[in-house]
Coordinates of C-alpha atoms in Angstrom, one line a residue:
X1 CA 85.8 132.9 97.7
X2 CA 84.1 132.4 101.0
X3 CA 85.4 134.1 104.2
X4 CA 87.8 132.2 106.5
X5 CA 85.2 131.9 109.3
X6 CA 82.8 130.2 106.9
X7 CA 85.4 127.9 105.6
X8 CA 86.5 126.9 109.1
X9 CA 82.9 126.2 110.0
X10 CA 82.4 124.1 106.9
X11 CA 85.6 122.1 107.7
X12 CA 84.5 121.5 111.3
X13 CA 81.1 120.4 110.1
X14 CA 82.7 117.9 107.6
X15 CA 84.9 116.6 110.4
X16 CA 82.0 116.0 112.7
X17 CA 79.8 114.3 110.1
X18 CA 81.3 110.8 110.5
X19 CA 80.6 110.8 114.2
X20 CA 76.9 111.9 113.9
X21 CA 74.6 109.2 115.3
X22 CA 72.3 107.7 112.7
X23 CA 70.0 106.2 115.4
X24 CA 68.6 107.3 118.7
X25 CA 71.2 107.5 121.5
X26 CA 71.4 107.4 125.3
X27 CA 70.1 109.7 128.0
X28 CA 67.7 112.4 126.8
X29 CA 68.2 111.9 123.1
X30 CA 65.0 109.8 122.7
X31 CA 62.8 112.3 124.6
X32 CA 64.3 115.4 122.8
X33 CA 63.9 113.7 119.4
X34 CA 60.2 113.0 120.3
X35 CA 59.6 116.6 121.4
X36 CA 61.0 117.9 118.1
X37 CA 59.2 115.3 115.9
X38 CA 55.7 115.8 117.5
X39 CA 56.1 119.5 118.5
X40 CA 55.8 118.4 122.1
X41 CA 57.1 119.6 125.5
X42 CA 60.3 118.0 126.9
X43 CA 61.4 117.9 130.5
X44 CA 62.0 121.3 132.2
X45 CA 63.0 123.8 131.0
X46 CA 61.1 122.7 127.9
X47 CA 63.7 123.8 125.3
X48 CA 61.3 125.5 122.9
X49 CA 64.0 126.7 120.5
X50 CA 65.4 123.2 120.2
X51 CA 62.0 121.7 119.6
X52 CA 61.0 124.2 117.0
X53 CA 64.3 124.1 115.0
X54 CA 64.4 120.4 115.5
X55 CA 61.0 120.0 114.0
X56 CA 62.1 121.9 110.9
X57 CA 65.2 119.6 110.6
X58 CA 63.0 116.5 111.1
X59 CA 61.2 117.3 107.8
X60 CA 64.4 116.9 105.8
X61 CA 64.7 113.6 103.9
X62 CA 68.1 112.7 105.4
X63 CA 67.7 109.3 107.0
X64 CA 66.4 108.4 110.5
X65 CA 64.9 111.1 112.7
X66 CA 67.7 111.2 115.2
X67 CA 70.3 111.7 112.4
X68 CA 68.4 114.7 111.0
X69 CA 68.4 116.3 114.4
X70 CA 72.0 115.4 115.2
X71 CA 73.0 117.1 112.0
X72 CA 71.7 120.3 113.6
X73 CA 74.0 119.7 116.6
X74 CA 77.0 119.3 114.3
X75 CA 76.0 122.5 112.4
X76 CA 75.7 124.4 115.7
X77 CA 79.2 123.4 116.9
X78 CA 80.6 124.3 113.5
X79 CA 78.9 127.7 113.3
X80 CA 80.0 128.6 116.9
X81 CA 83.6 127.8 115.9
X82 CA 83.3 130.0 112.8
X83 CA 81.9 132.8 115.0
X84 CA 84.9 132.6 117.4
X85 CA 87.3 133.1 114.4
X86 CA 85.2 136.0 113.1
X87 CA 85.3 137.6 116.6
X88 CA 89.1 137.3 116.8
X89 CA 89.6 138.5 113.2
X90 CA 87.4 141.5 113.8
X91 CA 89.9 142.6 116.5
X92 CA 92.9 142.2 114.3
X93 CA 93.9 138.6 115.0
X94 CA 96.2 136.9 112.5
X95 CA 94.4 134.2 110.6
X96 CA 96.4 131.0 111.3
X97 CA 96.8 131.4 115.1
X98 CA 93.3 132.6 115.5
X99 CA 91.9 129.6 113.6
X100 CA 94.0 127.2 115.7
X101 CA 92.6 128.8 118.9
X102 CA 89.0 128.6 117.7
X103 CA 89.5 124.9 116.9
X104 CA 90.0 124.2 120.6
X105 CA 86.2 124.3 120.9
X106 CA 85.3 121.3 118.7
X107 CA 88.5 119.5 119.8
X108 CA 87.3 119.3 123.5
X109 CA 85.8 115.9 124.0
X110 CA 82.5 117.0 125.6
X111 CA 82.0 119.4 122.7
X112 CA 82.8 116.8 120.1
X113 CA 80.4 114.4 121.8
X114 CA 77.4 116.8 121.7
X115 CA 78.2 117.6 118.1
X116 CA 77.1 114.1 117.0
X117 CA 73.9 113.4 118.9
X118 CA 70.5 114.8 119.7
X119 CA 71.0 117.2 122.7
X120 CA 70.4 120.9 123.5
X121 CA 74.0 121.8 124.5
X122 CA 75.4 122.4 121.0
X123 CA 72.6 124.9 120.2
X124 CA 73.1 126.5 123.6
X125 CA 76.8 127.0 122.8
X126 CA 75.9 128.6 119.5
X127 CA 73.6 131.1 121.2
X128 CA 76.4 132.1 123.6
X129 CA 78.8 132.5 120.7
X130 CA 76.4 134.6 118.8
X131 CA 75.8 136.8 121.8
X132 CA 79.5 137.3 122.3
X133 CA 80.0 138.2 118.7
X134 CA 77.3 140.8 118.9
X135 CA 78.3 142.3 122.3
X136 CA 82.1 142.1 122.3
X137 CA 82.5 144.4 119.3
X138 CA 83.7 148.1 119.5
X139 CA 80.1 149.2 119.0
X140 CA 77.9 146.5 120.5
X141 CA 74.8 145.6 118.5
X142 CA 72.4 145.8 121.5
X143 CA 69.1 145.3 119.7
X144 CA 70.1 142.1 118.0
X145 CA 72.0 140.9 121.1
X146 CA 68.9 141.5 123.2
X147 CA 66.7 139.5 120.8
X148 CA 69.2 136.6 120.8
X149 CA 69.3 136.7 124.6
X150 CA 65.5 136.4 124.7
X151 CA 65.6 133.5 122.2
X152 CA 68.4 131.9 124.2
X153 CA 66.2 131.5 127.2
X154 CA 64.5 128.8 125.2
X155 CA 67.8 126.8 124.8
X156 CA 69.2 125.7 128.1
X157 CA 69.4 127.2 131.6
X158 CA 73.2 127.4 131.5
X159 CA 72.9 130.4 129.0
X160 CA 71.5 132.6 131.8
X161 CA 74.8 133.2 133.7
X162 CA 76.8 133.6 130.5
X163 CA 74.3 136.1 129.1
X164 CA 74.1 137.9 132.4
X165 CA 77.9 138.3 132.6
X166 CA 78.2 139.6 129.0
X167 CA 75.4 142.1 129.5
X168 CA 76.8 143.4 132.8
X169 CA 80.2 143.7 131.2
X170 CA 78.7 145.6 128.3
X171 CA 76.9 148.0 130.6
X172 CA 80.1 148.7 132.4
X173 CA 81.9 149.4 129.1
X174 CA 79.2 151.8 128.0
X175 CA 79.1 153.5 131.4
X176 CA 75.4 154.0 131.1
X177 CA 72.3 151.8 131.2
X178 CA 70.2 153.8 128.8
X179 CA 71.1 152.0 125.6
X180 CA 70.8 148.7 127.4
X181 CA 67.3 149.6 128.6
X182 CA 66.3 150.6 125.2
X183 CA 67.1 147.1 123.9
X184 CA 64.9 145.4 126.5
X185 CA 61.8 145.3 124.2
X186 CA 63.9 143.3 121.6
X187 CA 64.7 140.9 124.4
X188 CA 61.1 140.5 125.3
X189 CA 60.3 139.9 121.7
X190 CA 62.8 137.1 121.5
X191 CA 61.5 135.6 124.8
X192 CA 58.1 135.1 123.2
X193 CA 59.5 131.8 122.0
X194 CA 58.6 130.6 125.5
X195 CA 54.9 130.7 124.5
X196 CA 55.7 127.6 122.4
X197 CA 55.3 125.6 125.6
X198 CA 51.7 126.3 126.5
X199 CA 50.7 126.4 122.9
X200 CA 52.3 123.0 122.3
X201 CA 50.7 121.6 125.4
X202 CA 47.3 122.7 124.4
X203 CA 47.6 120.4 121.3
X204 CA 47.9 117.4 123.7
X205 CA 51.0 116.0 121.9
X206 CA 52.4 112.5 122.5
X207 CA 55.1 114.1 124.8
X208 CA 53.6 116.8 127.1
X209 CA 55.9 116.9 130.2
X210 CA 54.3 118.8 133.0
X211 CA 51.3 120.0 131.0
X212 CA 52.4 123.7 131.1
X213 CA 49.1 125.2 129.9
X214 CA 48.5 127.4 133.0
X215 CA 50.7 130.2 134.2
X216 CA 51.6 128.3 137.4
X217 CA 52.6 125.1 135.6
X218 CA 54.5 127.1 133.0
X219 CA 56.5 128.9 135.7
X220 CA 57.2 125.6 137.4
X221 CA 58.4 124.2 134.1
X222 CA 60.6 127.2 133.2
X223 CA 62.2 127.3 136.6
X224 CA 62.7 123.5 136.8
X225 CA 61.6 123.7 140.4
X226 CA 60.8 120.0 140.5
X227 CA 64.3 119.0 139.3
X228 CA 66.0 121.5 141.6
X229 CA 64.0 120.1 144.6
X230 CA 65.1 116.6 143.7
X231 CA 68.8 117.5 143.5
X232 CA 68.9 120.2 146.1
X233 CA 71.4 118.2 148.2
X234 CA 73.9 118.2 145.4
X235 CA 73.8 121.9 144.6
X236 CA 75.9 124.6 146.1
X237 CA 78.2 122.2 148.1
X238 CA 81.3 123.8 149.4
X239 CA 84.5 122.5 150.9
X240 CA 86.1 119.4 149.4
X241 CA 83.0 118.5 147.3
X242 CA 82.9 121.9 145.8
X243 CA 86.6 121.8 145.0
X244 CA 86.1 118.4 143.3
X245 CA 83.2 119.7 141.3
X246 CA 85.3 122.6 140.1
X247 CA 88.1 120.3 139.1
X248 CA 85.6 118.1 137.2
X249 CA 84.4 121.2 135.4
X250 CA 87.9 122.1 134.4
X251 CA 88.5 118.6 133.1
X252 CA 85.3 118.9 130.9
X253 CA 85.8 122.4 129.6
X254 CA 89.6 122.4 129.2
X255 CA 90.4 118.9 128.2
X256 CA 92.8 116.2 129.7
X257 CA 95.4 118.8 130.7
X258 CA 93.2 121.6 131.9
X259 CA 96.1 123.7 133.3
X260 CA 97.4 124.5 129.8
X261 CA 94.3 126.1 128.2
X262 CA 93.4 127.8 131.5
X263 CA 96.8 129.4 131.9
X264 CA 96.8 130.4 128.2
X265 CA 93.4 131.8 128.6
X266 CA 94.5 133.9 131.6
X267 CA 97.5 135.0 129.7
X268 CA 95.3 136.1 126.8
X269 CA 93.4 138.4 129.1
X270 CA 96.7 140.2 129.8
X271 CA 98.3 140.2 126.3
X272 CA 95.4 140.4 123.9
X273 CA 94.8 143.8 122.2
X274 CA 92.2 145.0 122.6
X275 CA 91.4 143.5 126.0
X276 CA 87.6 144.0 125.9
X277 CA 86.7 140.8 124.0
X278 CA 89.2 138.8 126.0
X279 CA 87.7 140.0 129.3
X280 CA 84.2 139.3 128.1
X281 CA 85.1 135.7 127.1
X282 CA 86.9 135.2 130.4
X283 CA 83.6 136.1 132.1
X284 CA 81.8 133.4 130.0
X285 CA 84.4 130.9 131.3
X286 CA 83.9 132.0 134.9
X287 CA 80.1 131.9 134.6
X288 CA 80.2 128.4 133.3
X289 CA 82.5 127.3 136.1
X290 CA 80.0 128.7 138.7
X291 CA 77.0 127.1 136.9
X292 CA 78.7 123.7 136.6
X293 CA 80.4 123.4 139.9
X294 CA 77.7 125.0 142.1
X295 CA 74.4 124.9 140.4
X296 CA 74.6 121.7 138.3
X297 CA 77.4 119.5 139.6
X298 CA 75.2 116.4 138.9
X299 CA 75.3 117.2 135.2
X300 CA 79.1 116.7 135.1
X301 CA 78.9 112.9 135.5
X302 CA 76.7 112.7 132.4
X303 CA 79.0 115.0 130.4
X304 CA 76.3 117.6 130.2
X305 CA 78.3 120.7 131.3
X306 CA 81.5 122.5 130.2
X307 CA 80.5 123.6 126.6
X308 CA 80.2 127.3 127.4
X309 CA 83.6 127.1 129.3
X310 CA 85.2 125.4 126.3
X311 CA 83.7 128.1 124.0
X312 CA 85.1 130.9 126.1
X313 CA 88.6 129.3 126.3
X314 CA 88.7 128.8 122.6
X315 CA 87.9 132.4 122.0
X316 CA 90.6 133.4 124.4
X317 CA 93.1 131.2 122.7
X318 CA 92.1 132.7 119.3
X319 CA 92.5 136.2 120.6
X320 CA 95.7 135.6 122.6
X321 CA 97.5 133.7 119.9
X322 CA 96.2 135.9 117.1
X323 CA 96.9 139.3 118.5
X324 CA 100.2 138.4 120.3
X325 CA 102.8 141.2 119.8
X326 CA 106.5 141.2 120.0
X327 CA 109.3 139.6 117.9
X328 CA 108.6 136.8 115.5
X329 CA 109.8 134.0 117.9
X330 CA 107.3 135.2 120.6
X331 CA 104.4 135.2 118.1
X332 CA 105.4 131.7 116.9
X333 CA 105.5 130.5 120.5
X334 CA 102.0 131.8 121.0
X335 CA 100.8 130.0 117.9
X336 CA 102.6 126.8 119.0
X337 CA 100.9 127.0 122.4
X338 CA 97.5 127.3 120.8
X339 CA 98.3 124.3 118.6
X340 CA 99.4 122.3 121.6
X341 CA 96.2 123.1 123.5
X342 CA 94.2 121.9 120.5
X343 CA 96.2 118.7 120.0
X344 CA 96.1 117.7 123.7
X345 CA 92.3 118.3 123.8
X346 CA 91.8 116.3 120.6
X347 CA 93.8 113.4 122.1
X348 CA 91.2 112.7 124.8
X349 CA 89.1 109.5 124.3
X350 CA 89.9 109.0 120.6
X351 CA 88.1 105.6 120.7
X352 CA 84.9 107.3 122.0
X353 CA 84.7 109.9 119.2
X354 CA 83.1 107.5 116.8
X355 CA 79.4 106.9 116.7
X356 CA 77.9 104.8 119.5
X357 CA 74.6 103.4 118.3
X358 CA 73.5 100.7 120.7
X359 CA 70.7 102.6 122.3
X360 CA 68.1 101.9 119.6
X361 CA 68.9 98.2 119.7
X362 CA 68.8 98.2 123.5
X363 CA 65.3 99.9 123.5
X364 CA 63.8 97.6 120.9
X365 CA 65.2 94.5 122.5
X366 CA 63.7 95.5 125.8
X367 CA 60.2 96.3 124.4
X368 CA 60.3 93.1 122.3
X369 CA 60.2 91.0 125.5
X370 CA 56.8 92.4 126.4
X371 CA 53.7 90.3 125.5
X372 CA 51.0 92.0 123.4
X373 CA 49.1 94.7 125.3
X374 CA 51.4 94.6 128.3
X375 CA 52.0 97.4 130.8
X376 CA 55.7 98.3 131.0
X377 CA 57.0 100.2 134.1
X378 CA 60.3 101.8 133.4
X379 CA 62.8 103.3 135.9
X380 CA 66.0 104.5 134.1
X381 CA 66.4 107.6 132.0
X382 CA 67.6 105.5 129.2
X383 CA 64.7 103.1 128.6
X384 CA 62.1 105.8 129.6
X385 CA 63.5 108.2 127.0
X386 CA 64.0 105.4 124.4
X387 CA 60.4 104.1 124.7
X388 CA 59.0 107.6 124.2
X389 CA 60.9 107.8 120.9
X390 CA 60.3 104.3 119.8
X391 CA 56.5 104.5 120.4
X392 CA 55.9 108.1 119.6
X393 CA 58.0 108.6 116.5
X394 CA 58.7 105.1 115.1
X395 CA 55.4 103.7 116.1
X396 CA 57.2 100.7 117.6
X397 CA 55.1 98.4 119.8
X398 CA 52.1 100.7 120.0
X399 CA 50.2 98.0 121.8
X400 CA 52.2 98.6 125.0
X401 CA 51.4 101.1 127.8
X402 CA 54.7 102.4 129.0
X403 CA 54.8 104.4 132.2
X404 CA 57.8 105.8 134.2
X405 CA 57.5 104.7 137.8
X406 CA 58.8 108.0 139.1
X407 CA 56.1 109.8 137.1
X408 CA 53.1 107.9 138.7
X409 CA 52.5 111.0 140.8
X410 CA 51.2 112.8 137.7
X411 CA 47.7 111.4 137.6
X412 CA 46.6 113.4 134.5
X413 CA 49.8 112.2 132.6
X414 CA 49.1 108.6 133.5
X415 CA 45.5 109.0 132.4
X416 CA 46.6 110.4 129.1
X417 CA 49.0 107.5 128.5
X418 CA 46.3 105.0 129.3
X419 CA 43.8 106.8 127.0
X420 CA 46.2 106.4 124.1
X421 CA 45.9 102.6 124.6
X422 CA 42.1 102.9 124.8
X423 CA 42.1 102.2 128.6
X424 CA 41.5 104.0 131.9
X425 CA 43.8 103.8 134.9
X426 CA 42.6 101.4 137.6
X427 CA 40.5 103.1 140.3
X428 CA 42.6 101.5 143.0
X429 CA 45.6 103.5 141.6
X430 CA 43.9 106.8 140.9
X431 CA 42.4 107.1 144.4
X432 CA 45.7 106.9 146.3
X433 CA 47.7 109.9 147.5
X434 CA 49.9 111.0 144.6
X435 CA 52.8 111.6 146.9
X436 CA 53.1 107.9 147.9
X437 CA 54.8 106.6 144.8
X438 CA 55.5 103.1 146.1
X439 CA 51.9 102.5 147.1
X440 CA 50.7 103.8 143.7
X441 CA 53.1 101.5 141.8
X442 CA 52.1 98.4 143.8
X443 CA 48.4 99.3 143.5
X444 CA 48.8 99.6 139.8
X445 CA 50.6 96.3 139.5
X446 CA 48.0 94.5 141.5
X447 CA 45.1 96.0 139.6
X448 CA 46.6 95.3 136.2
X449 CA 47.8 91.7 136.7
X450 CA 44.4 90.1 136.2
X451 CA 43.9 91.6 132.8
X452 CA 47.4 91.8 131.2
X453 CA 51.1 91.2 131.7
X454 CA 53.2 93.7 133.7
X455 CA 56.8 94.2 132.8
X456 CA 59.2 95.9 135.3
X457 CA 62.5 97.6 134.8
X458 CA 64.9 97.5 137.7
X459 CA 66.7 100.7 138.6
X460 CA 65.1 102.5 141.5
X461 CA 65.9 101.4 145.1
X462 CA 62.6 102.7 146.4
X463 CA 60.6 100.3 144.3
X464 CA 62.7 97.2 143.5
X465 CA 62.9 95.6 147.0
X466 CA 59.1 95.5 147.3
X467 CA 58.7 93.3 144.2
X468 CA 62.0 91.4 144.0
X469 CA 60.5 88.1 145.1
X470 CA 57.8 88.1 142.3
X471 CA 60.0 89.2 139.4
X472 CA 61.0 86.8 136.6
X473 CA 63.6 87.6 133.9
X474 CA 62.1 88.6 130.6
X475 CA 65.0 89.7 128.4
X476 CA 66.2 93.1 129.6
X477 CA 63.1 93.6 131.6
X478 CA 61.4 91.5 134.4
X479 CA 57.9 90.0 134.3
X480 CA 55.7 90.3 137.5
X481 CA 54.6 86.7 138.3
X482 CA 50.8 86.3 138.5
X483 CA 50.7 82.7 139.9
X484 CA 51.6 82.5 143.6
X485 CA 53.1 79.0 143.0
X486 CA 55.3 80.5 140.3
X487 CA 56.3 83.3 142.6
X488 CA 57.4 80.9 145.3
X489 CA 59.3 78.6 142.9
X490 CA 63.1 78.9 143.0
X491 CA 64.6 80.6 139.9
X492 CA 67.1 79.0 137.7
X493 CA 70.2 81.0 136.6
X494 CA 69.3 82.1 133.1
X495 CA 71.7 83.4 130.4
X496 CA 72.1 87.2 130.6
X497 CA 70.1 89.2 128.0
X498 CA 73.0 91.7 128.1
X499 CA 75.5 89.0 127.2
X500 CA 73.3 87.9 124.3
X501 CA 73.1 91.5 123.0
X502 CA 76.9 91.9 123.3
X503 CA 77.4 88.6 121.4
X504 CA 75.1 89.8 118.6
X505 CA 76.5 93.3 118.1
X506 CA 80.1 93.5 119.6
X507 CA 81.9 91.7 116.7
X508 CA 81.1 94.6 114.3
X509 CA 80.2 97.4 116.7
X510 CA 82.1 97.3 120.1
X511 CA 80.3 98.9 123.0
X512 CA 81.9 102.3 123.8
X513 CA 81.9 104.4 126.9
X514 CA 78.2 105.3 127.3
X515 CA 77.0 101.9 126.1
X516 CA 79.4 100.2 128.4
X517 CA 78.0 102.1 131.4
X518 CA 74.4 101.2 130.5
X519 CA 75.2 97.6 129.9
X520 CA 77.2 97.5 133.2
X521 CA 74.2 99.1 135.0
X522 CA 71.9 96.4 133.6
X523 CA 74.1 93.6 134.9
X524 CA 74.6 95.4 138.2
X525 CA 70.9 95.7 138.7
X526 CA 70.4 92.0 137.8
X527 CA 73.0 91.0 140.4
X528 CA 71.4 93.4 143.0
X529 CA 68.0 91.8 142.3
X530 CA 69.5 88.4 143.0
X531 CA 70.9 89.7 146.3
X532 CA 67.5 91.1 147.2
X533 CA 66.2 87.6 146.8
X534 CA 68.9 86.2 149.0
X535 CA 70.5 84.3 146.0
X536 CA 74.1 85.1 146.7
X537 CA 75.7 82.5 144.4
X538 CA 73.5 83.6 141.5
X539 CA 74.5 87.3 142.0
X540 CA 78.2 86.6 141.4
X541 CA 78.1 86.3 137.6
X542 CA 76.2 89.5 136.8
X543 CA 78.1 91.6 139.3
X544 CA 81.4 90.3 137.9
X545 CA 80.2 91.2 134.4
X546 CA 79.2 94.7 135.6
X547 CA 82.7 95.6 136.7
X548 CA 84.2 94.0 133.6
X549 CA 82.0 96.0 131.3
X550 CA 82.7 99.3 133.0
X551 CA 85.6 99.3 135.5
X552 CA 85.1 103.0 136.1
X553 CA 81.6 102.5 137.5
X554 CA 81.6 103.2 141.3
X555 CA 78.1 101.8 141.5
X556 CA 79.2 98.5 140.1
X557 CA 82.1 98.2 142.6
X558 CA 79.7 99.0 145.5
X559 CA 77.3 96.2 144.4
X560 CA 80.2 93.8 144.2
X561 CA 81.3 94.8 147.7
X562 CA 77.8 94.0 148.9
X563 CA 78.2 90.5 147.5
X564 CA 81.6 90.1 149.1
X565 CA 80.2 91.2 152.4
X566 CA 77.4 88.7 152.1
X567 CA 79.9 85.9 151.6
X568 CA 81.9 86.9 154.7
X569 CA 84.8 88.4 152.7
X570 CA 85.0 91.5 154.8
X571 CA 88.5 92.6 153.9
X572 CA 87.8 92.2 150.2
X573 CA 84.5 94.2 150.6
X574 CA 86.4 97.1 152.3
X575 CA 89.0 97.2 149.6
X576 CA 86.4 97.2 146.9
X577 CA 84.5 100.1 148.5
X578 CA 87.8 102.0 148.9
X579 CA 88.3 101.5 145.1
X580 CA 84.7 102.8 144.5
X581 CA 85.4 105.9 146.5
X582 CA 88.6 106.6 144.6
X583 CA 86.4 106.6 141.5
X584 CA 83.7 108.7 143.0
X585 CA 84.7 110.4 146.3
X586 CA 81.2 111.9 146.7
X587 CA 79.3 108.6 146.4
X588 CA 77.4 108.6 149.7
X589 CA 76.3 104.9 149.5
X590 CA 79.9 103.8 149.2
X591 CA 81.0 105.8 152.2
X592 CA 78.0 104.7 154.2
X593 CA 78.7 101.0 153.5
X594 CA 82.4 101.4 154.1
X595 CA 81.7 102.8 157.6
X596 CA 79.3 99.9 158.3
X597 CA 81.7 97.2 157.1
X598 CA 84.5 98.6 159.1

């Protein structure tokens, strides 16, 4: 008979299987799927462990590529749950309450979400669980733990704080650094996985983000310096913004009623026997709170943080409920509390726990609008990532040259993408200062229009106003007009491509939370484009559709307020902006517009 931790892991895996996406999904799924399929280099920090393991999974004959990789995410969540039970049982926890506590981890919505799609966070959680299992034992297995730590550096940056807290805690327990220092070579051995990045880059794969072949470029990639520079204003905020970021983390890591598991976790630190593993897991929770609230608050909006915190809380619930002492009623109360925490966590967003597979259809629909051989300039994470996957893995529309507008600063990367289409970048583009992204984008468009069609995706306020007057709808994208007379001709109000997509798919597959946000953004951008052109009446329908598709989108409400203000409806615009700020108190554009309208 198999051990209880293995049986629990198998049960969790079976429960996750129906929610595993069978097609590419939103955000970074397309890019990460491509990196694994072609043994390429994804965005910083590169995720070499994910790419290597994902490539092995991609070889399995189990359906579409994203499904094979998402199976790995489900397995990682399941294995981490089993490890939490094994950790609690090793310290004398009773089976049923410990198993209930461990189940808190997959029950949390953000964990369940990442157990069904292609992302790095499930694998990262497994690395932290394995590290806790090796270090939080009576006699820590330092050599294996060091090796796992080195490997974990190739998963996700959030592992660093969790690993550091566990190692500091272990050093304090041992009261000497000697055995820890003796384990360092094993950590360096595991960290050799980082060499995957320059070795993969040397192969010139389809996806080679940052080209990390040299030591300088590798260091920039590993430290994600470019991303940190872009989001520096959102990191380390104190005061009310910091408090809101901490509250958002608690909501992600602890579920819809965060006070309950947080209080139970704190109680476990006091009542669990022995206390060592409970204190270690509490440090994991604290480390994730610091990382999410101070270092990566922008990841919370995309549901990309909170997994390590949920993992630590689940371990605390398993230990607290499983090792509770005292009379039988007290032990039963501890078990009931763990069960209540699991049930409340599992009750969050039940409608969003099913698969959400609109992304592939969205990407294919967008690329289908492009004439043969066209240049497509993307702006959003979604279409940029989807086109990488569709072209690089599925071989979909290989005739197109797809470039991300924000990446036009990377001259070698642009040249490589052109070369794959048998072309060279226009000299007028390549000779410009790489730092002037708008000038480069416009030069590229002007140079390309005489020889092929140029398709433009809305979504970046630095670029869109400069070309709004010459854009013509082309499905989910916009065609840059080549004829001056055509550019000057008034535009008719055409049916929405988003509405057509909804009509085609919604009867059998209703759009869920992430799909609703993407479709809402598409309609919001269509309405904003009309406003940029001064076509106030034509902007009303798409902006109304944007808020109807996703009433929780602060950006959609801000765009609607701009329309209301244009129409002279000042009081309505102010009320709409106040609603947007209730949804997102840190949205600077909403606050700026509200002050201006008042």
